[in-house]
Short mmCIF file of C-alpha atoms and ligand atoms in Angstrom, two decimals:
data_model
loop_
_atom_site.label_atom_id
_atom_site.label_comp_id
_atom_site.label_asym_id
_atom_site.label_seq_id
_atom_site.Cartn_x
_atom_site.Cartn_y
_atom_site.Cartn_z
CA MET A 46 -13.06 24.79 -26.42
CA THR A 47 -14.43 22.97 -29.03
CA GLY A 48 -13.90 20.76 -31.88
CA ALA A 49 -12.05 17.46 -32.65
CA CYS A 50 -10.98 15.57 -29.64
CA ASP A 51 -8.31 11.72 -30.23
CA VAL A 52 -10.97 10.05 -27.87
CA LEU A 53 -14.00 10.34 -26.29
CA VAL A 54 -15.54 8.01 -23.80
CA THR A 55 -19.72 9.13 -23.50
CA HIS A 56 -21.96 7.07 -20.67
CA GLY A 57 -19.91 6.43 -17.68
CA LEU A 58 -20.28 7.21 -14.30
CA VAL A 59 -17.66 9.72 -13.97
CA VAL A 60 -15.32 8.91 -11.15
CA THR A 61 -13.72 12.53 -11.17
CA MET A 62 -11.25 12.11 -7.56
CA ALA A 63 -10.93 16.32 -8.76
CA ASP A 64 -10.80 17.64 -4.83
CA ASP A 65 -14.64 18.61 -4.71
CA LEU A 66 -15.15 14.62 -5.02
CA ALA A 67 -17.89 15.01 -8.18
CA VAL A 68 -19.26 11.70 -9.56
CA ILE A 69 -20.80 12.26 -13.14
CA ALA A 70 -23.77 10.51 -14.07
CA ASP A 71 -24.14 9.95 -17.50
CA GLY A 72 -20.67 11.38 -17.97
CA ALA A 73 -17.92 11.72 -20.50
CA VAL A 74 -14.56 12.76 -20.89
CA ALA A 75 -12.44 14.14 -24.21
CA ILE A 76 -9.16 13.15 -24.60
CA ARG A 77 -6.16 15.38 -26.73
CA GLY A 78 -2.97 15.25 -27.37
CA GLY A 79 -3.00 13.06 -24.46
CA GLU A 80 -4.31 15.79 -22.07
CA VAL A 81 -8.07 15.94 -20.42
CA VAL A 82 -9.57 18.59 -22.62
CA ALA A 83 -12.79 18.20 -20.94
CA VAL A 84 -15.26 17.30 -18.56
CA GLY A 85 -18.88 17.06 -17.46
CA PRO A 86 -22.14 15.63 -19.06
CA THR A 87 -22.02 13.50 -22.08
CA ALA A 88 -25.09 15.87 -23.62
CA GLU A 89 -22.62 18.99 -23.08
CA VAL A 90 -19.15 16.95 -24.46
CA ALA A 91 -20.54 15.20 -26.96
CA ALA A 92 -22.20 18.30 -28.55
CA ALA A 93 -18.59 20.28 -27.70
CA TRP A 94 -16.86 17.27 -29.68
CA ARG A 95 -16.02 15.00 -31.95
CA GLY A 96 -13.90 11.82 -31.12
CA ALA A 97 -12.31 10.44 -33.76
CA LYS A 98 -12.73 6.90 -31.77
CA ILE A 99 -15.72 6.84 -29.33
CA VAL A 100 -15.89 4.56 -26.56
CA ASP A 101 -19.54 4.65 -24.81
CA ALA A 102 -19.18 2.76 -21.28
CA MET A 103 -22.68 2.14 -21.26
CA GLY A 104 -23.14 3.19 -17.30
CA GLY A 105 -19.37 1.45 -16.35
CA VAL A 106 -17.92 3.22 -13.74
CA VAL A 107 -14.47 5.43 -15.36
CA HIS A 108 -11.80 6.46 -13.24
CA PRO A 109 -8.44 7.88 -13.21
CA GLY A 110 -6.44 5.37 -14.10
CA PHE A 111 -4.32 3.61 -10.34
CA ILE A 112 -1.14 3.73 -9.52
CA ASP A 113 1.63 2.22 -7.60
CA GLY A 114 3.56 4.29 -5.17
CA HIS A 115 6.29 0.97 -4.51
CA THR A 116 7.13 -2.22 -6.71
CA HIS A 117 10.41 -4.42 -6.82
CA LEU A 118 9.37 -4.95 -10.66
CA GLY A 119 12.54 -7.07 -10.80
CA LEU A 120 11.01 -9.12 -7.80
CA HIS A 121 7.57 -9.93 -8.92
CA LEU A 122 8.82 -13.31 -10.35
CA ILE A 123 9.67 -14.32 -7.25
CA ARG A 124 5.94 -14.18 -5.85
CA GLY A 125 5.28 -18.23 -5.09
CA LEU A 126 9.04 -18.75 -3.38
CA LEU A 127 8.17 -17.13 -0.78
CA PRO A 128 7.56 -18.94 2.21
CA GLU A 129 3.70 -18.70 3.29
CA ASP A 130 5.02 -18.61 6.54
CA PRO A 131 7.22 -15.26 6.59
CA LEU A 132 9.44 -16.29 10.63
CA THR A 133 9.77 -19.92 8.14
CA PRO A 134 13.70 -19.89 6.39
CA ALA A 135 13.75 -19.89 2.02
CA PRO A 136 13.90 -23.60 0.99
CA GLY A 137 17.92 -23.92 0.38
CA GLY A 138 18.43 -23.68 3.87
CA ALA A 139 18.78 -21.51 7.14
CA GLY A 140 22.18 -19.78 7.22
CA ARG A 141 21.98 -19.00 3.60
CA PRO A 142 20.99 -15.24 2.51
CA GLY A 143 17.44 -14.74 2.16
CA PRO A 144 15.76 -14.73 -1.33
CA PHE A 145 15.29 -11.68 -2.31
CA THR A 146 19.42 -11.44 -1.68
CA ARG A 147 19.55 -14.23 -3.63
CA TRP A 148 17.33 -13.02 -6.35
CA LEU A 149 18.81 -10.64 -6.98
CA ASN A 150 22.38 -11.27 -7.50
CA ALA A 151 20.98 -13.30 -9.17
CA LEU A 152 18.67 -11.14 -12.13
CA THR A 153 20.17 -10.64 -15.96
CA GLU A 154 18.46 -7.96 -17.97
CA GLU A 155 15.89 -10.40 -19.81
CA ASP A 156 14.49 -11.46 -15.87
CA GLU A 157 14.30 -7.88 -15.22
CA ALA A 158 12.85 -7.29 -17.50
CA ALA A 159 10.92 -10.65 -17.90
CA ALA A 160 9.33 -9.21 -15.07
CA THR A 161 8.75 -5.87 -15.68
CA GLY A 162 6.73 -6.89 -18.54
CA LEU A 163 4.65 -9.55 -16.87
CA ALA A 164 3.96 -6.97 -13.96
CA ALA A 165 3.04 -4.26 -16.95
CA LEU A 166 0.23 -6.85 -18.38
CA GLU A 167 -0.33 -7.78 -15.24
CA MET A 168 -1.04 -3.41 -14.15
CA MET A 169 -3.07 -2.68 -16.97
CA LEU A 170 -5.94 -5.43 -16.76
CA ALA A 171 -5.94 -4.28 -13.38
CA GLY A 172 -7.05 -0.55 -14.09
CA PHE A 173 -3.11 0.36 -13.26
CA THR A 174 -1.51 3.18 -15.32
CA GLY A 175 2.02 3.54 -13.28
CA VAL A 176 4.25 2.55 -10.60
CA VAL A 177 6.59 3.60 -9.36
CA GLU A 178 10.13 1.31 -9.29
CA ALA A 179 11.24 -0.07 -5.26
CA GLY A 180 14.81 2.00 -5.85
CA THR A 181 15.73 -1.33 -6.75
CA ALA A 182 16.01 -2.56 -11.03
CA LEU A 183 19.63 -3.20 -11.58
CA TYR A 184 19.09 -2.65 -15.90
CA PRO A 185 16.99 0.85 -15.06
CA ASP A 186 16.85 1.42 -18.54
CA ALA A 187 15.04 -2.19 -20.22
CA VAL A 188 12.70 -1.48 -16.96
CA ALA A 189 11.81 2.58 -18.24
CA GLU A 190 11.97 0.85 -21.39
CA THR A 191 9.85 -2.64 -21.10
CA MET A 192 7.09 -0.57 -18.63
CA ALA A 193 7.15 2.69 -21.70
CA GLY A 194 6.67 0.35 -24.39
CA ALA A 195 3.93 -1.06 -22.82
CA GLY A 196 2.72 2.49 -22.62
CA LEU A 197 2.51 2.38 -19.09
CA ARG A 198 4.25 5.15 -16.75
CA VAL A 199 6.85 4.05 -14.48
CA SER A 200 10.26 6.27 -12.33
CA VAL A 201 13.03 4.90 -12.14
CA ALA A 202 15.85 5.70 -10.20
CA GLU A 203 19.56 4.01 -9.56
CA PRO A 204 20.10 0.32 -7.22
CA MET A 205 20.56 0.05 -3.99
CA LEU A 206 21.75 3.36 -2.97
CA TRP A 207 23.47 2.76 0.38
CA ASP A 208 26.15 3.77 2.77
CA HIS A 209 26.18 2.55 6.40
CA PRO A 210 25.43 -1.50 6.34
CA GLY A 211 23.24 -1.13 10.08
CA ILE A 212 20.39 -3.60 10.86
CA GLU A 213 19.83 -3.81 6.41
CA VAL A 214 21.53 -7.43 5.61
CA MET A 215 21.01 -7.00 2.07
CA ALA A 216 23.06 -3.94 2.21
CA THR A 217 26.51 -5.46 2.46
CA GLN A 218 25.26 -9.07 0.06
CA ILE A 219 24.05 -8.02 -3.51
CA ASP A 220 26.87 -8.29 -5.65
CA ALA A 221 25.54 -5.41 -7.93
CA ALA A 222 25.14 -2.43 -5.30
CA PRO A 223 28.09 -2.24 -2.70
CA CYS A 224 27.91 -0.25 0.21
CA ASP A 225 29.07 2.61 -0.24
CA ALA A 226 28.83 6.47 -0.27
CA ALA A 227 30.86 6.97 -2.87
CA ARG A 228 28.77 5.56 -5.75
CA ALA A 229 25.63 6.29 -3.18
CA ARG A 230 26.09 9.58 -4.53
CA ALA A 231 27.01 9.93 -7.64
CA GLY A 232 23.99 7.49 -8.36
CA LEU A 233 21.36 9.92 -6.80
CA GLY A 234 20.35 12.16 -9.93
CA ARG A 235 21.35 9.21 -12.90
CA GLN A 236 18.25 8.55 -13.54
CA LEU A 237 16.74 12.15 -13.69
CA HIS A 238 18.15 12.82 -17.06
CA ARG A 239 14.56 10.75 -18.08
CA ASN A 240 12.09 14.21 -17.24
CA ARG A 241 13.91 15.83 -19.66
CA ASP A 242 11.84 14.03 -22.18
CA GLY A 243 8.18 14.08 -21.04
CA GLY A 244 8.31 10.28 -21.77
CA LEU A 245 6.32 7.55 -19.96
CA ALA A 246 9.76 6.60 -18.18
CA ARG A 247 10.69 9.20 -15.50
CA GLY A 248 13.14 9.68 -12.52
CA HIS A 249 13.68 10.14 -8.66
CA VAL A 250 15.81 10.52 -6.23
CA ALA A 251 16.22 7.71 -3.87
CA VAL A 252 17.80 5.52 -1.41
CA TYR A 253 17.48 1.84 -0.10
CA GLY A 254 16.39 3.27 3.11
CA ASP A 255 15.25 1.42 6.36
CA GLY A 256 18.39 2.47 8.81
CA SER A 257 21.45 1.70 5.39
CA ALA A 258 21.94 5.93 4.61
CA SER A 259 23.99 7.97 7.00
CA MET A 260 22.73 10.79 7.20
CA GLU A 261 24.81 12.22 5.26
CA LEU A 262 23.38 10.43 2.66
CA LEU A 263 20.01 10.99 3.83
CA VAL A 264 20.46 15.18 3.50
CA GLU A 265 21.94 15.40 0.39
CA ALA A 266 19.78 12.83 -1.35
CA SER A 267 16.55 14.70 0.26
CA ALA A 268 18.21 18.48 -0.26
CA LEU A 269 18.76 16.65 -4.14
CA ALA A 270 15.00 15.81 -5.16
CA ALA A 271 14.26 19.49 -3.41
CA ARG A 272 16.32 21.42 -6.01
CA GLU A 273 15.03 19.09 -8.98
CA GLY A 274 11.06 19.20 -7.89
CA VAL A 275 11.31 15.23 -8.08
CA PRO A 276 10.09 13.32 -5.11
CA PHE A 277 12.72 11.69 -3.20
CA HIS A 278 12.36 7.53 -1.73
CA MET A 279 13.24 4.84 1.06
CA HIS A 280 12.20 2.52 2.88
CA GLN A 281 11.46 3.85 6.36
CA SER A 282 10.48 2.81 9.98
CA PHE A 283 9.43 -0.69 8.30
CA THR A 284 9.42 -2.55 11.94
CA HIS A 285 10.71 -1.93 15.25
CA ALA A 286 13.91 -3.09 15.13
CA ASP A 287 15.10 -0.68 12.32
CA SER A 288 12.77 1.91 13.79
CA GLU A 289 14.94 0.87 17.01
CA ALA A 290 18.19 1.02 15.32
CA ASP A 291 17.58 4.29 13.53
CA ALA A 292 16.53 5.94 16.97
CA ALA A 293 19.21 4.47 18.77
CA ARG A 294 21.93 5.82 16.59
CA PHE A 295 20.69 8.82 15.83
CA GLY A 296 20.51 9.21 19.21
CA ALA A 297 16.22 10.23 18.37
CA PRO A 298 13.70 8.67 16.92
CA ALA A 299 14.68 8.96 12.99
CA LEU A 300 11.54 10.77 11.62
CA LEU A 301 12.25 13.59 14.44
CA ALA A 302 16.42 13.52 14.00
CA MET A 303 15.61 14.12 10.12
CA ALA A 304 13.16 16.95 10.28
CA GLU A 305 15.85 18.10 12.30
CA ARG A 306 18.31 17.91 9.53
CA GLY A 307 15.85 18.88 7.03
CA VAL A 308 15.16 15.66 5.44
CA LEU A 309 11.96 16.03 5.19
CA GLY A 310 9.42 18.22 3.64
CA PRO A 311 7.74 18.04 0.14
CA GLN A 312 9.79 16.41 -1.73
CA ALA A 313 10.17 13.05 1.47
CA VAL A 314 8.13 10.21 0.39
CA PHE A 315 8.57 7.39 1.88
CA THR A 316 7.24 3.75 2.22
CA HIS A 317 6.26 1.05 4.77
CA MET A 318 6.17 3.71 8.13
CA ASN A 319 4.90 1.02 10.13
CA VAL A 320 6.66 2.11 13.25
CA LEU A 321 6.07 5.58 14.35
CA SER A 322 5.34 7.80 17.81
CA ASP A 323 3.32 10.30 18.26
CA ALA A 324 5.67 13.14 18.11
CA GLU A 325 6.58 11.33 14.51
CA ALA A 326 3.51 11.33 13.20
CA ASP A 327 3.31 15.55 14.10
CA ALA A 328 6.74 15.36 11.92
CA VAL A 329 5.59 13.91 8.89
CA ALA A 330 1.95 16.12 9.11
CA GLU A 331 3.81 19.45 10.54
CA SER A 332 6.68 18.76 7.17
CA ARG A 333 4.20 18.10 3.83
CA MET A 334 6.01 14.66 3.19
CA ALA A 335 4.41 11.55 1.15
CA ILE A 336 3.52 8.21 3.01
CA VAL A 337 3.68 4.86 0.97
CA TRP A 338 2.15 3.01 2.79
CA HIS A 339 1.56 -0.88 2.20
CA PRO A 340 -1.15 -2.07 4.42
CA GLY A 341 -0.28 -5.98 3.24
CA ASN A 342 2.86 -5.86 4.49
CA ALA A 343 2.14 -4.60 7.73
CA THR A 344 -0.05 -7.45 7.79
CA PHE A 345 1.79 -9.85 6.83
CA TYR A 346 5.16 -10.03 8.75
CA GLY A 347 2.94 -9.34 11.85
CA ILE A 348 4.05 -5.63 12.40
CA GLN A 349 0.61 -4.04 12.73
CA PRO A 350 -1.34 -5.14 15.16
CA ARG A 351 1.61 -4.15 17.54
CA ALA A 352 2.48 -0.71 15.74
CA LYS A 353 -0.08 2.00 15.84
CA LEU A 354 -1.98 3.23 13.44
CA HIS A 355 -1.35 6.71 12.37
CA VAL A 356 -2.89 6.62 8.01
CA PRO A 357 -5.90 7.82 9.45
CA ALA A 358 -5.11 10.82 11.50
CA LEU A 359 -2.99 11.93 9.16
CA VAL A 360 -5.39 11.51 6.32
CA ARG A 361 -7.53 13.30 8.28
CA ARG A 362 -4.52 16.06 9.14
CA GLY A 363 -3.84 16.31 5.04
CA THR A 364 -1.59 13.65 4.59
CA GLU A 365 -0.79 12.29 0.70
CA ILE A 366 -0.55 8.31 0.75
CA ALA A 367 -0.24 6.61 -1.54
CA LEU A 368 -0.33 2.52 -2.24
CA SER A 369 2.12 -0.11 -2.78
CA ALA A 370 1.99 -3.75 -4.00
CA ASP A 371 6.54 -3.93 -3.03
CA VAL A 372 7.04 -7.18 -3.07
CA ALA A 373 4.06 -9.67 -4.42
CA LYS A 374 3.07 -11.81 -1.99
CA ALA A 375 -0.35 -12.76 -0.85
CA TRP A 376 -1.93 -9.65 -3.02
CA SER A 377 -1.36 -7.74 -6.18
CA PHE A 378 -1.75 -5.01 -8.04
CA GLY A 379 -5.28 -2.59 -6.67
CA ASP A 380 -5.84 -5.02 -3.93
CA LEU A 381 -4.36 -3.49 -0.90
CA GLY A 382 -7.75 -0.75 -0.82
CA ARG A 383 -9.38 -3.88 1.02
CA PHE A 384 -6.19 -3.81 3.22
CA ALA A 385 -6.56 -0.52 4.14
CA TYR A 386 -9.79 -0.07 4.86
CA ILE A 387 -9.41 -3.68 6.95
CA ALA A 388 -6.30 -1.72 9.34
CA ALA A 389 -7.69 1.15 10.39
CA ARG A 390 -10.19 -1.16 11.36
CA GLU A 391 -9.08 -2.96 13.51
CA TRP A 392 -7.13 0.37 15.43
CA GLY A 393 -10.33 2.03 16.02
CA SER A 394 -10.88 4.07 13.21
CA TRP A 395 -11.82 3.93 9.63
CA LEU A 396 -10.79 5.21 5.83
CA PRO A 397 -13.77 6.20 3.43
CA ALA A 398 -13.92 4.96 0.33
CA SER A 399 -12.63 8.45 -1.39
CA ALA A 400 -10.10 8.03 1.10
CA ILE A 401 -8.80 5.17 -0.18
CA LEU A 402 -9.58 5.63 -3.56
CA ARG A 403 -7.05 8.76 -3.00
CA MET A 404 -4.52 6.94 -2.57
CA HIS A 405 -4.81 4.58 -5.55
CA THR A 406 -4.80 7.94 -7.61
CA ARG A 407 -3.29 11.07 -6.15
CA GLY A 408 -1.71 9.54 -4.17
CA GLY A 409 0.51 7.06 -6.27
CA ALA A 410 0.62 10.36 -8.42
CA ARG A 411 2.27 12.07 -5.73
CA ALA A 412 4.55 8.67 -5.82
CA LEU A 413 5.17 9.51 -8.70
CA GLY A 414 7.06 13.07 -9.10
CA MET A 415 3.06 13.79 -11.26
CA ALA A 416 1.04 14.94 -8.49
CA GLY A 417 -0.77 17.97 -10.81
CA ALA A 418 -0.82 16.11 -14.12
CA LEU A 419 -2.29 12.99 -13.04
CA GLY A 420 -3.94 12.29 -10.60
CA ALA A 421 -8.01 12.83 -11.65
CA LEU A 422 -10.32 14.03 -14.25
CA GLU A 423 -10.32 17.19 -14.82
CA VAL A 424 -9.21 19.73 -17.96
CA GLY A 425 -5.73 19.81 -18.26
CA ARG A 426 -4.51 17.24 -16.62
CA ARG A 427 -3.02 14.23 -18.42
CA ALA A 428 -5.40 11.22 -19.84
CA ASP A 429 -4.95 8.65 -17.81
CA VAL A 430 -8.15 7.11 -17.76
CA VAL A 431 -9.93 3.65 -17.41
CA VAL A 432 -13.06 2.51 -17.79
CA ARG A 433 -15.15 -0.88 -15.49
CA ARG A 434 -17.45 -2.37 -16.82
CA ALA A 435 -21.40 -2.02 -16.63
CA ASP A 436 -21.86 -5.87 -16.48
CA ASP A 437 -20.69 -6.38 -13.97
CA PRO A 438 -22.38 -7.69 -10.86
CA ALA A 439 -19.85 -6.02 -8.25
CA MET A 440 -20.74 -2.54 -9.44
CA VAL A 441 -24.81 -3.16 -8.92
CA PRO A 442 -26.27 -1.18 -7.66
CA ASP A 443 -24.80 2.35 -7.74
CA PHE A 444 -25.89 4.07 -4.90
CA ASP A 445 -22.03 4.87 -3.74
CA PRO A 446 -19.80 4.38 -6.52
CA MET A 447 -16.68 5.13 -4.48
CA LEU A 448 -17.51 2.21 -2.14
CA HIS A 449 -17.80 -0.04 -4.20
CA LEU A 450 -14.94 1.16 -6.28
CA ALA A 451 -13.16 0.35 -3.64
CA LEU A 452 -13.71 -1.60 -1.62
CA ILE A 453 -16.22 -4.44 -3.48
CA GLN A 454 -14.63 -4.47 -7.18
CA GLY A 455 -11.05 -3.65 -6.69
CA ASN A 456 -9.44 -4.76 -9.52
CA ARG A 457 -11.81 -6.51 -11.13
CA GLY A 458 -14.36 -5.47 -14.18
CA VAL A 459 -11.47 -3.58 -16.52
CA ARG A 460 -12.33 -2.66 -19.91
CA THR A 461 -11.31 -0.24 -21.26
CA VAL A 462 -7.67 2.03 -20.42
CA ILE A 463 -6.11 5.33 -21.38
CA CYS A 464 -2.73 6.01 -20.94
CA ASP A 465 -1.23 9.36 -21.70
CA GLY A 466 -4.34 9.56 -24.60
CA ARG A 467 -3.25 5.46 -25.77
CA VAL A 468 -5.78 3.38 -25.84
CA VAL A 469 -3.61 0.52 -23.63
CA VAL A 470 -6.26 -1.79 -23.10
CA ASP A 471 -9.24 -2.11 -25.36
CA GLU A 472 -12.93 -4.71 -24.04
CA GLY A 473 -10.65 -6.49 -21.50
CA GLU A 474 -7.08 -6.68 -23.73
CA PRO A 475 -3.85 -5.45 -23.88
CA LEU A 476 -2.89 -4.19 -27.22
CA THR A 477 -0.14 -2.42 -26.98
CA VAL A 478 1.46 -6.19 -25.78
CA ASP A 479 1.23 -9.17 -27.08
CA ARG A 480 -0.48 -11.04 -23.94
CA ALA A 481 0.56 -14.38 -24.35
CA ALA A 482 4.17 -13.83 -25.22
CA VAL A 483 4.65 -12.13 -22.10
CA LEU A 484 3.41 -14.86 -19.98
CA ALA A 485 5.53 -17.71 -21.39
CA ARG A 486 8.32 -15.15 -20.91
CA ALA A 487 7.99 -14.73 -17.88
CA ARG A 488 7.43 -18.28 -17.36
CA ALA A 489 11.24 -18.77 -18.71
CA SER A 490 12.40 -16.67 -16.92
CA ALA A 491 10.48 -17.39 -12.98
CA ARG A 492 11.45 -20.77 -13.53
CA ALA A 493 15.10 -20.26 -14.75
CA MET A 494 15.63 -17.82 -11.85
CA ALA A 495 13.88 -20.99 -9.50
CA GLU A 496 16.77 -22.89 -10.37
CA ARG A 497 19.58 -20.61 -10.74
CA THR A 498 18.44 -19.91 -6.29
CA ASP A 499 17.82 -22.79 -5.31
CA LEU A 500 14.21 -21.10 -4.43
CA LEU A 501 12.30 -24.05 -5.46
CA PRO A 502 8.97 -25.11 -2.98
CA GLY A 503 10.42 -28.27 -1.01
CA ARG A 504 13.78 -28.38 -2.43
CA PRO A 505 16.52 -29.51 0.25
CA ALA A 506 18.59 -27.85 1.64
ZN1 ZN B 1365 9.62 -1.89 -0.73
#
């Protein structure tokens, strides 16, 4: 193909994330109708394509947009109000519901939109073009409209579907999300209508998980996702406590019991999966399911040093892994690659930079339900393209651009972000949202929420 295109990115160090992990020195990407129509040496691509807009990368790294596999967008403004030491009770006194419960019970539609707006701005400035909402958005319409309005991708589900109180205390505490089998079953497919529009906002199947779903609900949710060709998300095997509780109620380790009932499979994308036996890790690999891994949370809560890390071996066995910001505690979008690398080293294993970049890109695309359509710079995929600054010292020298991008530069140095063919960030500034207005709205919401939830630091009980 040749001819006119919408955007032509030239003279980039193009990290394609294609199967062969090709990196093209002095490479170019042509975009037309939101799709990548050419990738290759600038001399060839620029000779064949005339761009309405030309982005000269001037030697900077060009890579697929990063995608976050699991973030609670409505909880994005709680950061800084959680105890820095997770073992201490939340401000406002022990014996009261936890901070997440208090936050979710105080959250209005305006607050959730304000938090989502801030997350969108933060994501685009960090080179992210999509996020999977983690199944607690109380106002999925507001989340979808805010994220898509900013020009970024999001997938949403109904909030907190659960039917088994178990050890997940929140399952009986959220006013808007009662623990109820009929409500849970009715909600499973309610956001899937979005996938028919072909827009930036999508829907997936989710239950909250972490022991709060009956086996019957898990079977139904997973079967629905498989039928509809969408991911089935939930929290699973986060801590030793919920893994042990699951094993007790199922009479077998959770993932083995789920494999037996057909819950695992390519549609399953479970978040955390920190506490797994060797046999469960085998079941994961054999099922071709995917994992959203949060090495930050596993470290924050002290789980990681006590639970054998299976991820590096699963990567080598072909399991697709995505990364997640979840609820920001001591990290932001794009920081988790470094946690991943260090977690692997702690267990005497290692993850190559290419594997970490794959988690950010193709793993995220799988979590979003767009495995074949996103995550790599290849002809025919949707055009989510990030151009990093050529003059960022963190990218010098460029002997190993993947290592620099994954572990040294991280989320810095983002110059231009293109999502679905549309330029959403240029020269480091957002084009689709008013930066000052997003920040002011988020600050106002956060202050009001801190008051309403009684979570201000140092506040007496
Ligand atoms: Zn979560």
